[in-house]
Structure formats: C-alpha cells, structure tokens
PDB file of C-alpha atoms in Angstrom:
ATOM      1  CA  MET A   1      18.373  25.255  23.443  1.00  0.00           C
ATOM      2  CA  LEU A   2      20.258  23.601  26.297  1.00  0.00           C
ATOM      3  CA  GLN A   3      21.163  26.186  28.920  1.00  0.00           C
ATOM      4  CA  ALA A   4      24.693  26.031  30.381  1.00  0.00           C
ATOM      5  CA  ILE A   5      24.202  26.097  34.161  1.00  0.00           C
ATOM      6  CA  THR A   6      26.884  25.678  36.804  1.00  0.00           C
ATOM      7  CA  ARG A   7      25.791  23.242  39.492  1.00  0.00           C
ATOM      8  CA  ASN A   8      26.992  20.035  41.091  1.00  0.00           C
ATOM      9  CA  ARG A   9      25.600  17.457  38.655  1.00  0.00           C
ATOM     10  CA  SER A  10      26.996  14.610  40.771  1.00  0.00           C
ATOM     11  CA  ALA A  11      24.566  15.509  43.574  1.00  0.00           C
ATOM     12  CA  ARG A  12      21.074  14.069  43.948  1.00  0.00           C
ATOM     13  CA  ASN A  13      18.836  14.981  41.015  1.00  0.00           C
ATOM     14  CA  PHE A  14      21.905  16.486  39.310  1.00  0.00           C
ATOM     15  CA  GLY A  15      22.070  19.254  41.902  1.00  0.00           C
ATOM     16  CA  LEU A  16      18.768  20.828  40.860  1.00  0.00           C
ATOM     17  CA  GLY A  17      17.989  21.975  44.402  1.00  0.00           C
ATOM     18  CA  SER A  18      15.407  19.414  45.499  1.00  0.00           C
ATOM     19  CA  ARG A  19      15.433  15.796  46.631  1.00  0.00           C
ATOM     20  CA  ASP A  20      12.023  15.359  45.008  1.00  0.00           C
ATOM     21  CA  VAL A  21      12.120  14.261  41.347  1.00  0.00           C
ATOM     22  CA  ASP A  22       9.080  16.280  40.276  1.00  0.00           C
ATOM     23  CA  LYS A  23      10.272  19.469  41.945  1.00  0.00           C
ATOM     24  CA  ALA A  24      13.715  18.968  40.431  1.00  0.00           C
ATOM     25  CA  ALA A  25      12.062  18.645  37.024  1.00  0.00           C
ATOM     26  CA  LYS A  26      10.375  22.026  37.522  1.00  0.00           C
ATOM     27  CA  PHE A  27      13.694  23.599  38.446  1.00  0.00           C
ATOM     28  CA  ALA A  28      15.260  22.108  35.287  1.00  0.00           C
ATOM     29  CA  LEU A  29      12.515  23.643  33.159  1.00  0.00           C
ATOM     30  CA  ARG A  30      13.001  27.027  34.842  1.00  0.00           C
ATOM     31  CA  GLU A  31      16.717  26.787  34.158  1.00  0.00           C
ATOM     32  CA  TYR A  32      15.883  26.155  30.537  1.00  0.00           C
ATOM     33  CA  GLY A  33      14.063  29.473  30.491  1.00  0.00           C
ATOM     34  CA  ALA A  34      10.540  28.146  30.077  1.00  0.00           C
ATOM     35  CA  SER A  35       7.644  30.445  30.905  1.00  0.00           C
ATOM     36  CA  TYR A  36       5.490  29.905  33.986  1.00  0.00           C
ATOM     37  CA  SER A  37       2.701  28.273  31.951  1.00  0.00           C
ATOM     38  CA  THR A  38       5.150  26.078  30.041  1.00  0.00           C
ATOM     39  CA  VAL A  39       6.780  24.927  33.269  1.00  0.00           C
ATOM     40  CA  ALA A  40       3.365  23.979  34.648  1.00  0.00           C
ATOM     41  CA  THR A  41       2.383  22.078  31.504  1.00  0.00           C
ATOM     42  CA  GLN A  42       5.710  20.331  30.933  1.00  0.00           C
ATOM     43  CA  SER A  43       6.207  19.375  34.577  1.00  0.00           C
ATOM     44  CA  ASN A  44       2.734  17.824  34.623  1.00  0.00           C
ATOM     45  CA  ARG A  45       3.639  15.778  31.541  1.00  0.00           C
ATOM     46  CA  PHE A  46       6.965  14.774  33.052  1.00  0.00           C
ATOM     47  CA  GLY A  47       5.081  13.726  36.197  1.00  0.00           C
ATOM     48  CA  GLN A  48       3.443  10.945  34.169  1.00  0.00           C
ATOM     49  CA  PHE A  49       6.918   9.572  33.459  1.00  0.00           C
ATOM     50  CA  SER A  50       8.227  10.012  37.006  1.00  0.00           C
ATOM     51  CA  ARG A  51       5.261   8.061  38.414  1.00  0.00           C
ATOM     52  CA  PHE A  52       5.817   5.330  35.832  1.00  0.00           C
ATOM     53  CA  ILE A  53       9.497   4.800  36.692  1.00  0.00           C
ATOM     54  CA  ARG A  54       8.847   5.123  40.422  1.00  0.00           C
ATOM     55  CA  GLN A  55       6.140   2.442  40.349  1.00  0.00           C
ATOM     56  CA  ARG A  56       8.070   0.057  38.101  1.00  0.00           C
ATOM     57  CA  HIS A  57      11.656   0.642  39.215  1.00  0.00           C
ATOM     58  CA  ASP A  58      11.459   2.643  42.461  1.00  0.00           C
ATOM     59  CA  ILE A  59      13.471   5.451  40.856  1.00  0.00           C
ATOM     60  CA  LYS A  60      13.629   8.494  43.132  1.00  0.00           C
ATOM     61  CA  ASP A  61      16.654  10.289  41.672  1.00  0.00           C
ATOM     62  CA  LEU A  62      17.042  11.649  38.133  1.00  0.00           C
ATOM     63  CA  ARG A  63      20.623  10.343  38.079  1.00  0.00           C
ATOM     64  CA  TRP A  64      19.235   6.792  38.062  1.00  0.00           C
ATOM     65  CA  VAL A  65      17.221   7.270  34.866  1.00  0.00           C
ATOM     66  CA  GLN A  66      18.740   5.388  31.921  1.00  0.00           C
ATOM     67  CA  LYS A  67      17.783   5.249  28.268  1.00  0.00           C
ATOM     68  CA  HIS A  68      16.139   1.850  28.658  1.00  0.00           C
ATOM     69  CA  HIS A  69      13.699   3.406  31.162  1.00  0.00           C
ATOM     70  CA  VAL A  70      12.673   5.944  28.532  1.00  0.00           C
ATOM     71  CA  ILE A  71      12.267   3.203  25.927  1.00  0.00           C
ATOM     72  CA  GLU A  72      10.110   1.193  28.321  1.00  0.00           C
ATOM     73  CA  TYR A  73       7.989   4.307  28.884  1.00  0.00           C
ATOM     74  CA  ILE A  74       7.617   4.710  25.116  1.00  0.00           C
ATOM     75  CA  ASP A  75       6.267   1.153  24.847  1.00  0.00           C
ATOM     76  CA  HIS A  76       3.833   2.113  27.614  1.00  0.00           C
ATOM     77  CA  LEU A  77       2.761   5.194  25.623  1.00  0.00           C
ATOM     78  CA  ASN A  78       2.223   3.037  22.535  1.00  0.00           C
ATOM     79  CA  ASP A  79       0.025   0.737  24.629  1.00  0.00           C
ATOM     80  CA  LEU A  80      -1.989   3.745  25.834  1.00  0.00           C
ATOM     81  CA  ILE A  81      -2.488   4.927  22.247  1.00  0.00           C
ATOM     82  CA  GLU A  82      -3.719   1.470  21.258  1.00  0.00           C
ATOM     83  CA  GLN A  83      -5.947   0.679  24.231  1.00  0.00           C
ATOM     84  CA  GLU A  84      -9.658   0.272  23.531  1.00  0.00           C
ATOM     85  CA  VAL A  85     -11.049   2.293  26.444  1.00  0.00           C
ATOM     86  CA  ARG A  86     -10.063   5.963  26.720  1.00  0.00           C
ATOM     87  CA  PRO A  87      -6.931   5.789  24.566  1.00  0.00           C
ATOM     88  CA  ILE A  88      -4.604   8.780  24.480  1.00  0.00           C
ATOM     89  CA  THR A  89      -3.888  10.484  21.167  1.00  0.00           C
ATOM     90  CA  ALA A  90      -0.566  10.200  19.372  1.00  0.00           C
ATOM     91  CA  LYS A  91      -0.172  13.955  19.903  1.00  0.00           C
ATOM     92  CA  THR A  92      -0.497  13.501  23.672  1.00  0.00           C
ATOM     93  CA  ALA A  93       2.139  10.767  23.595  1.00  0.00           C
ATOM     94  CA  HIS A  94       4.495  13.042  21.649  1.00  0.00           C
ATOM     95  CA  ASN A  95       3.965  15.833  24.167  1.00  0.00           C
ATOM     96  CA  ARG A  96       4.697  13.537  27.115  1.00  0.00           C
ATOM     97  CA  LEU A  97       7.882  12.175  25.562  1.00  0.00           C
ATOM     98  CA  SER A  98       9.026  15.657  24.555  1.00  0.00           C
ATOM     99  CA  ALA A  99       8.672  16.781  28.175  1.00  0.00           C
ATOM    100  CA  VAL A 100      10.775  13.817  29.320  1.00  0.00           C
ATOM    101  CA  ASN A 101      13.446  14.664  26.750  1.00  0.00           C
ATOM    102  CA  ARG A 102      13.475  18.340  27.718  1.00  0.00           C
ATOM    103  CA  VAL A 103      13.749  17.763  31.473  1.00  0.00           C
ATOM    104  CA  LEU A 104      16.409  15.052  31.274  1.00  0.00           C
ATOM    105  CA  GLU A 105      18.484  16.942  28.720  1.00  0.00           C
ATOM    106  CA  GLN A 106      18.543  20.054  30.879  1.00  0.00           C
ATOM    107  CA  ALA A 107      19.088  18.128  34.112  1.00  0.00           C
ATOM    108  CA  ARG A 108      21.940  16.024  32.738  1.00  0.00           C
ATOM    109  CA  GLY A 109      23.567  18.586  30.479  1.00  0.00           C
ATOM    110  CA  ASP A 110      23.657  16.111  27.573  1.00  0.00           C
ATOM    111  CA  LYS A 111      21.371  14.158  25.229  1.00  0.00           C
ATOM    112  CA  ASP A 112      22.551  10.677  26.194  1.00  0.00           C
ATOM    113  CA  VAL A 113      19.054   9.462  27.129  1.00  0.00           C
ATOM    114  CA  TRP A 114      17.175  11.562  24.560  1.00  0.00           C
ATOM    115  CA  VAL A 115      14.863   9.544  22.286  1.00  0.00           C
ATOM    116  CA  SER A 116      13.284  10.733  19.037  1.00  0.00           C
ATOM    117  CA  PRO A 117       9.456  10.887  19.308  1.00  0.00           C
ATOM    118  CA  SER A 118       9.029  10.502  15.540  1.00  0.00           C
ATOM    119  CA  LYS A 119      11.141   7.345  15.514  1.00  0.00           C
ATOM    120  CA  TYR A 120       9.315   5.553  18.318  1.00  0.00           C
ATOM    121  CA  LEU A 121       5.761   6.955  18.247  1.00  0.00           C
ATOM    122  CA  PRO A 122       3.127   7.297  15.517  1.00  0.00           C
ATOM    123  CA  SER A 123       2.965  10.717  13.887  1.00  0.00           C
ATOM    124  CA  LYS A 124       0.688  13.187  15.668  1.00  0.00           C
ATOM    125  CA  SER A 125      -2.069  12.484  13.151  1.00  0.00           C
ATOM    126  CA  GLY A 126      -2.052   8.821  14.212  1.00  0.00           C
ATOM    127  CA  ILE A 127      -1.100   7.764  10.663  1.00  0.00           C
ATOM    128  CA  THR A 128       2.557   6.875  10.764  1.00  0.00           C
ATOM    129  CA  THR A 129       4.898   8.253   8.136  1.00  0.00           C
ATOM    130  CA  TYR A 130       8.033   6.731   9.704  1.00  0.00           C
ATOM    131  CA  ASN A 131       8.542   2.999   9.253  1.00  0.00           C
ATOM    132  CA  ARG A 132       9.165   1.674  12.774  1.00  0.00           C
ATOM    133  CA  ALA A 133       9.589  -1.944  11.659  1.00  0.00           C
ATOM    134  CA  PRO A 134      13.281  -2.918  11.958  1.00  0.00           C
ATOM    135  CA  SER A 135      14.943  -4.458   8.918  1.00  0.00           C
ATOM    136  CA  ASP A 136      15.927  -8.111   8.622  1.00  0.00           C
ATOM    137  CA  ASP A 137      19.560  -7.172   9.194  1.00  0.00           C
ATOM    138  CA  LEU A 138      18.774  -5.272  12.396  1.00  0.00           C
ATOM    139  CA  VAL A 139      16.675  -8.143  13.739  1.00  0.00           C
ATOM    140  CA  MET A 140      19.385 -10.697  12.975  1.00  0.00           C
ATOM    141  CA  SER A 141      22.023  -8.488  14.565  1.00  0.00           C
ATOM    142  CA  ALA A 142      19.908  -7.946  17.674  1.00  0.00           C
ATOM    143  CA  GLY A 143      19.215 -11.670  17.973  1.00  0.00           C
ATOM    144  CA  ALA A 144      22.940 -12.407  17.915  1.00  0.00           C
ATOM    145  CA  GLN A 145      23.578  -9.731  20.540  1.00  0.00           C
ATOM    146  CA  LEU A 146      20.809 -10.963  22.834  1.00  0.00           C
ATOM    147  CA  ARG A 147      21.955 -14.582  22.802  1.00  0.00           C
ATOM    148  CA  TYR A 148      25.261 -13.702  24.463  1.00  0.00           C
ATOM    149  CA  MET A 149      23.628 -11.899  27.400  1.00  0.00           C
ATOM    150  CA  LYS A 150      22.486 -13.356  30.690  1.00  0.00           C
ATOM    151  CA  HIS A 151      19.020 -14.876  30.054  1.00  0.00           C
ATOM    152  CA  GLY A 152      19.881 -14.410  26.374  1.00  0.00           C
ATOM    153  CA  GLU A 153      18.022 -17.511  25.196  1.00  0.00           C
ATOM    154  CA  ARG A 154      14.856 -16.151  26.773  1.00  0.00           C
ATOM    155  CA  TYR A 155      15.298 -12.691  25.248  1.00  0.00           C
ATOM    156  CA  SER A 156      15.964 -14.215  21.848  1.00  0.00           C
ATOM    157  CA  VAL A 157      12.778 -16.299  21.998  1.00  0.00           C
ATOM    158  CA  MET A 158      10.777 -13.263  23.124  1.00  0.00           C
ATOM    159  CA  ALA A 159      12.088 -11.179  20.225  1.00  0.00           C
ATOM    160  CA  ASP A 160      11.310 -13.966  17.760  1.00  0.00           C
ATOM    161  CA  VAL A 161       7.781 -14.528  19.031  1.00  0.00           C
ATOM    162  CA  CYS A 162       7.013 -10.788  18.983  1.00  0.00           C
ATOM    163  CA  ASP A 163       8.217 -10.763  15.385  1.00  0.00           C
ATOM    164  CA  GLN A 164       6.551 -14.006  14.262  1.00  0.00           C
ATOM    165  CA  PHE A 165       3.211 -13.640  16.089  1.00  0.00           C
ATOM    166  CA  GLY A 166       2.941  -9.905  16.781  1.00  0.00           C
ATOM    167  CA  LEU A 167       2.847 -10.372  20.546  1.00  0.00           C
ATOM    168  CA  ARG A 168       3.242  -7.598  23.081  1.00  0.00           C
ATOM    169  CA  PHE A 169       6.210  -7.735  25.433  1.00  0.00           C
ATOM    170  CA  LYS A 170       4.256  -9.121  28.390  1.00  0.00           C
ATOM    171  CA  GLU A 171       2.501 -11.675  26.198  1.00  0.00           C
ATOM    172  CA  SER A 172       5.863 -12.948  24.950  1.00  0.00           C
ATOM    173  CA  VAL A 173       6.981 -13.476  28.558  1.00  0.00           C
ATOM    174  CA  MET A 174       3.808 -15.076  29.881  1.00  0.00           C
ATOM    175  CA  LEU A 175       3.050 -17.388  26.943  1.00  0.00           C
ATOM    176  CA  ASP A 176       3.082 -21.093  27.790  1.00  0.00           C
ATOM    177  CA  TYR A 177       5.176 -22.180  24.818  1.00  0.00           C
ATOM    178  CA  LYS A 178       4.590 -25.896  25.349  1.00  0.00           C
ATOM    179  CA  LYS A 179       0.823 -25.527  25.189  1.00  0.00           C
ATOM    180  CA  ALA A 180       1.104 -23.066  22.314  1.00  0.00           C
ATOM    181  CA  LEU A 181       3.294 -25.490  20.346  1.00  0.00           C
ATOM    182  CA  LYS A 182       0.832 -28.329  20.852  1.00  0.00           C
ATOM    183  CA  GLU A 183      -2.084 -26.095  19.812  1.00  0.00           C
ATOM    184  CA  ALA A 184      -0.210 -24.850  16.739  1.00  0.00           C
ATOM    185  CA  VAL A 185       0.500 -28.402  15.566  1.00  0.00           C
ATOM    186  CA  GLU A 186      -3.069 -29.571  16.188  1.00  0.00           C
ATOM    187  CA  ASN A 187      -5.051 -26.478  15.099  1.00  0.00           C
ATOM    188  CA  GLY A 188      -2.755 -24.402  12.912  1.00  0.00           C
ATOM    189  CA  ALA A 189      -3.093 -21.431  15.264  1.00  0.00           C
ATOM    190  CA  ILE A 190      -2.354 -20.352  18.835  1.00  0.00           C
ATOM    191  CA  THR A 191      -4.578 -18.679  21.414  1.00  0.00           C
ATOM    192  CA  VAL A 192      -3.037 -15.786  23.327  1.00  0.00           C
ATOM    193  CA  PHE A 193      -4.576 -14.565  26.566  1.00  0.00           C
ATOM    194  CA  ARG A 194      -1.947 -14.528  29.338  1.00  0.00           C
ATOM    195  CA  GLY A 195      -0.501 -11.031  29.632  1.00  0.00           C
ATOM    196  CA  SER A 196      -2.959  -9.600  27.119  1.00  0.00           C
ATOM    197  CA  LYS A 197      -4.664  -6.238  27.615  1.00  0.00           C
ATOM    198  CA  GLY A 198      -7.815  -6.708  29.664  1.00  0.00           C
ATOM    199  CA  GLY A 199      -7.300 -10.471  29.632  1.00  0.00           C
ATOM    200  CA  LYS A 200      -8.846 -10.662  26.147  1.00  0.00           C
ATOM    201  CA  SER A 201      -7.925 -13.792  24.219  1.00  0.00           C
ATOM    202  CA  ARG A 202      -7.221 -13.818  20.506  1.00  0.00           C
ATOM    203  CA  VAL A 203      -6.305 -16.415  17.907  1.00  0.00           C
ATOM    204  CA  ILE A 204      -3.217 -15.960  15.758  1.00  0.00           C
ATOM    205  CA  PRO A 205      -2.842 -18.201  12.690  1.00  0.00           C
ATOM    206  CA  LEU A 206       0.166 -20.274  11.801  1.00  0.00           C
ATOM    207  CA  THR A 207       1.350 -19.079   8.391  1.00  0.00           C
ATOM    208  CA  SER A 208       5.031 -20.017   8.356  1.00  0.00           C
ATOM    209  CA  PRO A 209       7.259 -22.890   9.534  1.00  0.00           C
ATOM    210  CA  SER A 210       9.404 -20.317  11.340  1.00  0.00           C
ATOM    211  CA  GLN A 211       6.538 -19.795  13.772  1.00  0.00           C
ATOM    212  CA  LEU A 212       6.688 -23.442  14.797  1.00  0.00           C
ATOM    213  CA  ASN A 213      10.437 -23.127  15.214  1.00  0.00           C
ATOM    214  CA  VAL A 214      10.178 -20.257  17.704  1.00  0.00           C
ATOM    215  CA  LEU A 215       7.465 -22.064  19.698  1.00  0.00           C
ATOM    216  CA  SER A 216       9.647 -25.171  19.814  1.00  0.00           C
ATOM    217  CA  GLN A 217      12.627 -23.133  21.001  1.00  0.00           C
ATOM    218  CA  GLY A 218      10.461 -21.399  23.604  1.00  0.00           C
ATOM    219  CA  ALA A 219       9.196 -24.740  24.889  1.00  0.00           C
ATOM    220  CA  HIS A 220      12.803 -25.871  25.309  1.00  0.00           C
ATOM    221  CA  VAL A 221      13.899 -22.708  27.134  1.00  0.00           C
ATOM    222  CA  GLN A 222      10.765 -22.699  29.281  1.00  0.00           C
ATOM    223  CA  SER A 223      11.630 -26.166  30.559  1.00  0.00           C
ATOM    224  CA  ARG A 224       9.335 -27.145  33.456  1.00  0.00           C
ATOM    225  CA  ALA A 225       7.938 -23.650  33.976  1.00  0.00           C
ATOM    226  CA  SER A 226       4.754 -22.305  32.371  1.00  0.00           C
ATOM    227  CA  ASN A 227       6.340 -19.061  31.087  1.00  0.00           C
ATOM    228  CA  LEU A 228       9.756 -17.510  30.417  1.00  0.00           C
ATOM    229  CA  ILE A 229      10.315 -15.811  33.786  1.00  0.00           C
ATOM    230  CA  PRO A 230      13.509 -17.203  35.386  1.00  0.00           C
ATOM    231  CA  SER A 231      12.855 -18.968  38.693  1.00  0.00           C
ATOM    232  CA  ASP A 232      15.061 -16.547  40.618  1.00  0.00           C
ATOM    233  CA  LEU A 233      13.356 -13.362  39.355  1.00  0.00           C
ATOM    234  CA  SER A 234       9.946 -11.736  39.677  1.00  0.00           C
ATOM    235  CA  TYR A 235       8.136 -10.545  36.552  1.00  0.00           C
ATOM    236  CA  ASN A 236       9.039  -6.921  37.358  1.00  0.00           C
ATOM    237  CA  GLN A 237      12.709  -7.788  37.796  1.00  0.00           C
ATOM    238  CA  PHE A 238      12.789  -9.765  34.562  1.00  0.00           C
ATOM    239  CA  ARG A 239      10.989  -7.001  32.658  1.00  0.00           C
ATOM    240  CA  GLY A 240      13.563  -4.471  33.819  1.00  0.00           C
ATOM    241  CA  ALA A 241      16.417  -6.762  32.807  1.00  0.00           C
ATOM    242  CA  ALA A 242      14.822  -7.398  29.403  1.00  0.00           C
ATOM    243  CA  TYR A 243      14.473  -3.697  28.634  1.00  0.00           C
ATOM    244  CA  ARG A 244      18.080  -3.095  29.666  1.00  0.00           C
ATOM    245  CA  ALA A 245      19.083  -5.899  27.321  1.00  0.00           C
ATOM    246  CA  ILE A 246      17.093  -4.765  24.274  1.00  0.00           C
ATOM    247  CA  ALA A 247      18.332  -1.190  24.686  1.00  0.00           C
ATOM    248  CA  LYS A 248      21.889  -2.460  24.123  1.00  0.00           C
ATOM    249  CA  THR A 249      21.009  -3.980  20.749  1.00  0.00           C
ATOM    250  CA  SER A 250      20.351  -2.590  17.297  1.00  0.00           C
ATOM    251  CA  LEU A 251      16.601  -2.626  18.055  1.00  0.00           C
ATOM    252  CA  ASN A 252      16.401  -0.374  21.122  1.00  0.00           C
ATOM    253  CA  GLY A 253      12.889  -1.599  21.891  1.00  0.00           C
ATOM    254  CA  TRP A 254      10.390  -4.451  21.647  1.00  0.00           C
ATOM    255  CA  HIS A 255       7.436  -2.695  20.060  1.00  0.00           C
ATOM    256  CA  GLY A 256       8.907  -2.401  16.576  1.00  0.00           C
ATOM    257  CA  LEU A 257       8.732  -6.170  16.192  1.00  0.00           C
ATOM    258  CA  ARG A 258       4.928  -5.968  16.247  1.00  0.00           C
ATOM    259  CA  HIS A 259       5.237  -3.546  13.346  1.00  0.00           C
ATOM    260  CA  ARG A 260       7.220  -6.125  11.399  1.00  0.00           C
ATOM    261  CA  TYR A 261       4.479  -8.679  11.989  1.00  0.00           C
ATOM    262  CA  ALA A 262       1.725  -6.276  10.917  1.00  0.00           C
ATOM    263  CA  GLN A 263       3.531  -5.268   7.739  1.00  0.00           C
ATOM    264  CA  ARG A 264       4.364  -8.848   6.811  1.00  0.00           C
ATOM    265  CA  ARG A 265       0.737  -9.890   7.309  1.00  0.00           C
ATOM    266  CA  TYR A 266      -0.506  -6.960   5.239  1.00  0.00           C
ATOM    267  CA  ARG A 267       1.623  -8.030   2.307  1.00  0.00           C
ATOM    268  CA  ALA A 268       0.437 -11.632   2.665  1.00  0.00           C
ATOM    269  CA  LEU A 269      -3.225 -10.611   2.767  1.00  0.00           C
ATOM    270  CA  THR A 270      -3.184  -7.963   0.003  1.00  0.00           C
ATOM    271  CA  LYS A 271      -0.212  -9.065  -2.145  1.00  0.00           C
ATOM    272  CA  VAL A 272       1.200  -5.519  -1.912  1.00  0.00           C
ATOM    273  CA  ALA A 273       3.352  -3.574   0.549  1.00  0.00           C
ATOM    274  CA  CYS A 274       1.742  -1.269   3.098  1.00  0.00           C
ATOM    275  CA  PRO A 275       1.889   2.544   2.649  1.00  0.00           C
ATOM    276  CA  VAL A 276       4.666   3.313   5.141  1.00  0.00           C
ATOM    277  CA  SER A 277       7.055   0.682   3.795  1.00  0.00           C
ATOM    278  CA  ILE A 278       6.986   2.083   0.243  1.00  0.00           C
ATOM    279  CA  GLY A 279       6.352   5.763   0.919  1.00  0.00           C
ATOM    280  CA  ILE A 280       2.900   5.990  -0.634  1.00  0.00           C
ATOM    281  CA  LYS A 281       0.345   8.164   1.136  1.00  0.00           C
ATOM    282  CA  HIS A 282      -2.355   6.405   3.163  1.00  0.00           C
ATOM    283  CA  GLY A 283      -5.810   6.351   1.552  1.00  0.00           C
ATOM    284  CA  VAL A 284      -6.782   6.875  -2.080  1.00  0.00           C
ATOM    285  CA  MET A 285      -3.215   6.947  -3.420  1.00  0.00           C
ATOM    286  CA  HIS A 286      -2.457   3.582  -1.860  1.00  0.00           C
ATOM    287  CA  HIS A 287      -5.804   2.141  -2.941  1.00  0.00           C
ATOM    288  CA  ARG A 288      -4.873   3.061  -6.510  1.00  0.00           C
ATOM    289  CA  TYR A 289      -1.514   1.378  -6.011  1.00  0.00           C
ATOM    290  CA  ILE A 290      -3.284  -1.816  -4.863  1.00  0.00           C
ATOM    291  CA  ALA A 291      -5.647  -1.687  -7.846  1.00  0.00           C
ATOM    292  CA  ASN A 292      -2.803  -1.173 -10.347  1.00  0.00           C
ATOM    293  CA  THR A 293      -0.591  -3.840  -8.796  1.00  0.00           C
ATOM    294  CA  ASN A 294      -3.322  -6.470  -8.454  1.00  0.00           C
ATOM    295  CA  GLY A 295      -5.193  -5.514 -11.625  1.00  0.00           C
ATOM    296  CA  CYS A 296      -8.498  -4.991  -9.840  1.00  0.00           C
ATOM    297  CA  PRO A 297     -11.121  -2.200  -9.634  1.00  0.00           C
ATOM    298  CA  LEU A 298     -10.492   0.641  -7.156  1.00  0.00           C
ATOM    299  CA  GLN A 299     -13.470  -0.323  -4.970  1.00  0.00           C
ATOM    300  CA  GLU A 300     -12.197  -3.893  -4.739  1.00  0.00           C
ATOM    301  CA  ALA A 301      -8.760  -2.577  -3.749  1.00  0.00           C
ATOM    302  CA  LYS A 302     -10.311  -0.381  -1.067  1.00  0.00           C
ATOM    303  CA  LEU A 303     -12.267  -3.341   0.317  1.00  0.00           C
ATOM    304  CA  LEU A 304      -9.149  -5.548   0.281  1.00  0.00           C
ATOM    305  CA  ASP A 305      -7.237  -2.913   2.262  1.00  0.00           C
ATOM    306  CA  ARG A 306     -10.038  -2.599   4.813  1.00  0.00           C
ATOM    307  CA  GLN A 307     -10.429  -6.353   5.281  1.00  0.00           C
ATOM    308  CA  ALA A 308      -6.670  -6.797   5.733  1.00  0.00           C
ATOM    309  CA  ARG A 309      -6.546  -4.051   8.347  1.00  0.00           C
ATOM    310  CA  GLU A 310      -9.476  -5.548  10.252  1.00  0.00           C
ATOM    311  CA  ARG A 311      -7.788  -8.949  10.256  1.00  0.00           C
ATOM    312  CA  ILE A 312      -4.437  -7.548  11.381  1.00  0.00           C
ATOM    313  CA  ALA A 313      -6.075  -5.479  14.119  1.00  0.00           C
ATOM    314  CA  GLU A 314      -7.692  -8.644  15.488  1.00  0.00           C
ATOM    315  CA  GLU A 315      -4.410 -10.544  15.392  1.00  0.00           C
ATOM    316  CA  LEU A 316      -2.673  -7.702  17.240  1.00  0.00           C
ATOM    317  CA  GLY A 317      -5.413  -7.685  19.878  1.00  0.00           C
ATOM    318  CA  HIS A 318      -7.496  -4.670  18.827  1.00  0.00           C
ATOM    319  CA  ARG A 319     -11.088  -4.070  17.842  1.00  0.00           C
ATOM    320  CA  ARG A 320     -10.451  -0.901  15.831  1.00  0.00           C
ATOM    321  CA  ALA A 321      -9.042  -1.340  12.322  1.00  0.00           C
ATOM    322  CA  GLU A 322      -7.895   2.303  12.478  1.00  0.00           C
ATOM    323  CA  ILE A 323      -5.204   1.328  14.979  1.00  0.00           C
ATOM    324  CA  THR A 324      -3.299  -0.239  12.073  1.00  0.00           C
ATOM    325  CA  ASN A 325      -2.626   3.287  10.786  1.00  0.00           C
ATOM    326  CA  SER A 326       0.181   3.484  13.335  1.00  0.00           C
ATOM    327  CA  TYR A 327       1.704   0.242  12.052  1.00  0.00           C
ATOM    328  CA  LEU A 328       1.046   0.375   8.311  1.00  0.00           C
ATOM    329  CA  GLY A 329       0.530   4.019   7.431  1.00  0.00           C
TER     330      GLY A 329
END
C-alpha cells in the first residue's frame, strides 16, 4: 500500500534525500515499509531499470522518468526473454517491472507511470494467458493518431511493418524499404538483417498485398536515405521520440504488433485461432480443438501446431519454437 509521506516532491528525486537515483530508490522502498532484505532485492531489480534509462536517455533524476520510458524498458525485457543466449525468465521480467512500479509509485505519490506486468509481459510460466495483440480498431486508431505527429509518416510506416512483417522496433527503423520492396516484388519475400538481434538474417514471406503497400509507403517516406531515421536525428534520439509518440496512442507500445503478426500467421498456417485469442488452454485441449475444427486425427493436429510454431518462430527471428508460447499461448 502506498505510504503517505510528507516531503518536497518538487525537489530532485522527489525529495527522497539523495541526488543519486539508486539511493533514492532505496529510500523510497524504506518509506514503503519494506524489510531490509526486500529493500536489497527490490533496489537491485530497480537498478537494472535505472541503468537502462541512464544509458539510453541520460536520466539522472526520478522526476524525469515518464511512462514511455517504462514502456521502452518493457520492450527491452521482452527482448531479453526472447534472446537465444542466456535469456531471462518471464518471472524475472515480472519481478523487475514490479520493482520499477513500486519505487516510482512510492517516489511520486501516484500511479501515473505504473504499468501492468500481466498486460505487457508473458505470464510467469512463459505461456501467455493475456492476449497482448491489439485489436484492429486499436491499430487503426493508433495509426490515425501517429500520422498527425511530428515524424508521423515514419511512425505510421513502422507500426504497419511491425504488424505486417512481425519486425522488432529497431528492425522497422533500419529496414531499407526500397530494397525490401524490390526483393518482395521479385522473390515474394524480404530478407531482414539490419537491426536484428545478433545480426542474424531471416526471410519473411509475402502473404498479403497489404505488405507490399507498407513497403511502398516506406520507400516513399525513406526518400534518398537507406532507413527511416530523420536526417537531423541520431538513432537514439529518434528511438526516444518514437516511444514518446507510441505511448500517446491507443497502443502504448510497439511489441504488441509482433503478437498480431504471430497470431495472424498461426491462423493462416493451421486454419484455426491460437490458444490465447480464443481462451483455450495451451497443449492437449487446443490440439483437440484443432483436430475437431479441421477434422483430422489428434496426432496430425499436434504436428500441425508444432510446425506452425516452428515457422512463426523463424519468421520472428528465433530458433526456439517454445518462444511462441508468449505470443500464441
């Protein structure tokens, strides 16, 4: 429970008694009434966040932290969960975000930058039970909102390409849309490697005319450049601006668009909806649903599910089919 503390919240670090962000976080946790061991654990978890925002945005005062910084950190946590080498568990990600929420809530005296772990991260088991793919209406609304912002055409293209090709945020920025458009027309697929994790390339198939449309629009917006970064901004500056922009829309983040792609591809490959989108438990229950819907034996349904997950994992840039549990349930 939030503790009512009298202090000068307009002062540096909300008047928590230290100019250092990490020490101020410890003082906030002590105010909250946390035990010595809890303070040590939670402050260590919060330290992961404070280093992240200091390195990316040079934030050295808790008063400067905005909700879009937390959302950007959540995308970073999702990347850590999904990385191939030494990934963190979904439970670890939940714990880190919970520490951020606790410290900032106590420091600020409100929940204005609080973000729900269950809404933005896979469940602690790693098998999501909350559908993080935004609806068509939310995506359309966000697209309309983005277009009226500074650099709005770029943001709109990035959102569309994340949705239509399952790209990560950085990949959507660094993609050479002109080359990708030419490749899509000639080969029926695009190769993604710039901005990818570990520089690994992957091939994503063209399955809809709307994919060509977004590549064409990106090529137009890109103009003479080889990516979507405006000429007057660095990548870091543009990334910060993009996260501020998306946080003002109905989406509140970029990562959910990859979920839309994964779920759409699953339906195309299996002819049925994925577990999380229809509320059927992952595993045997959903395999039975596939078998009943498609009129096939249970073993064939199980194989179809596995093959679809392997294909989607590859298209998202992963080697492990199990990573799709956080997208599909």
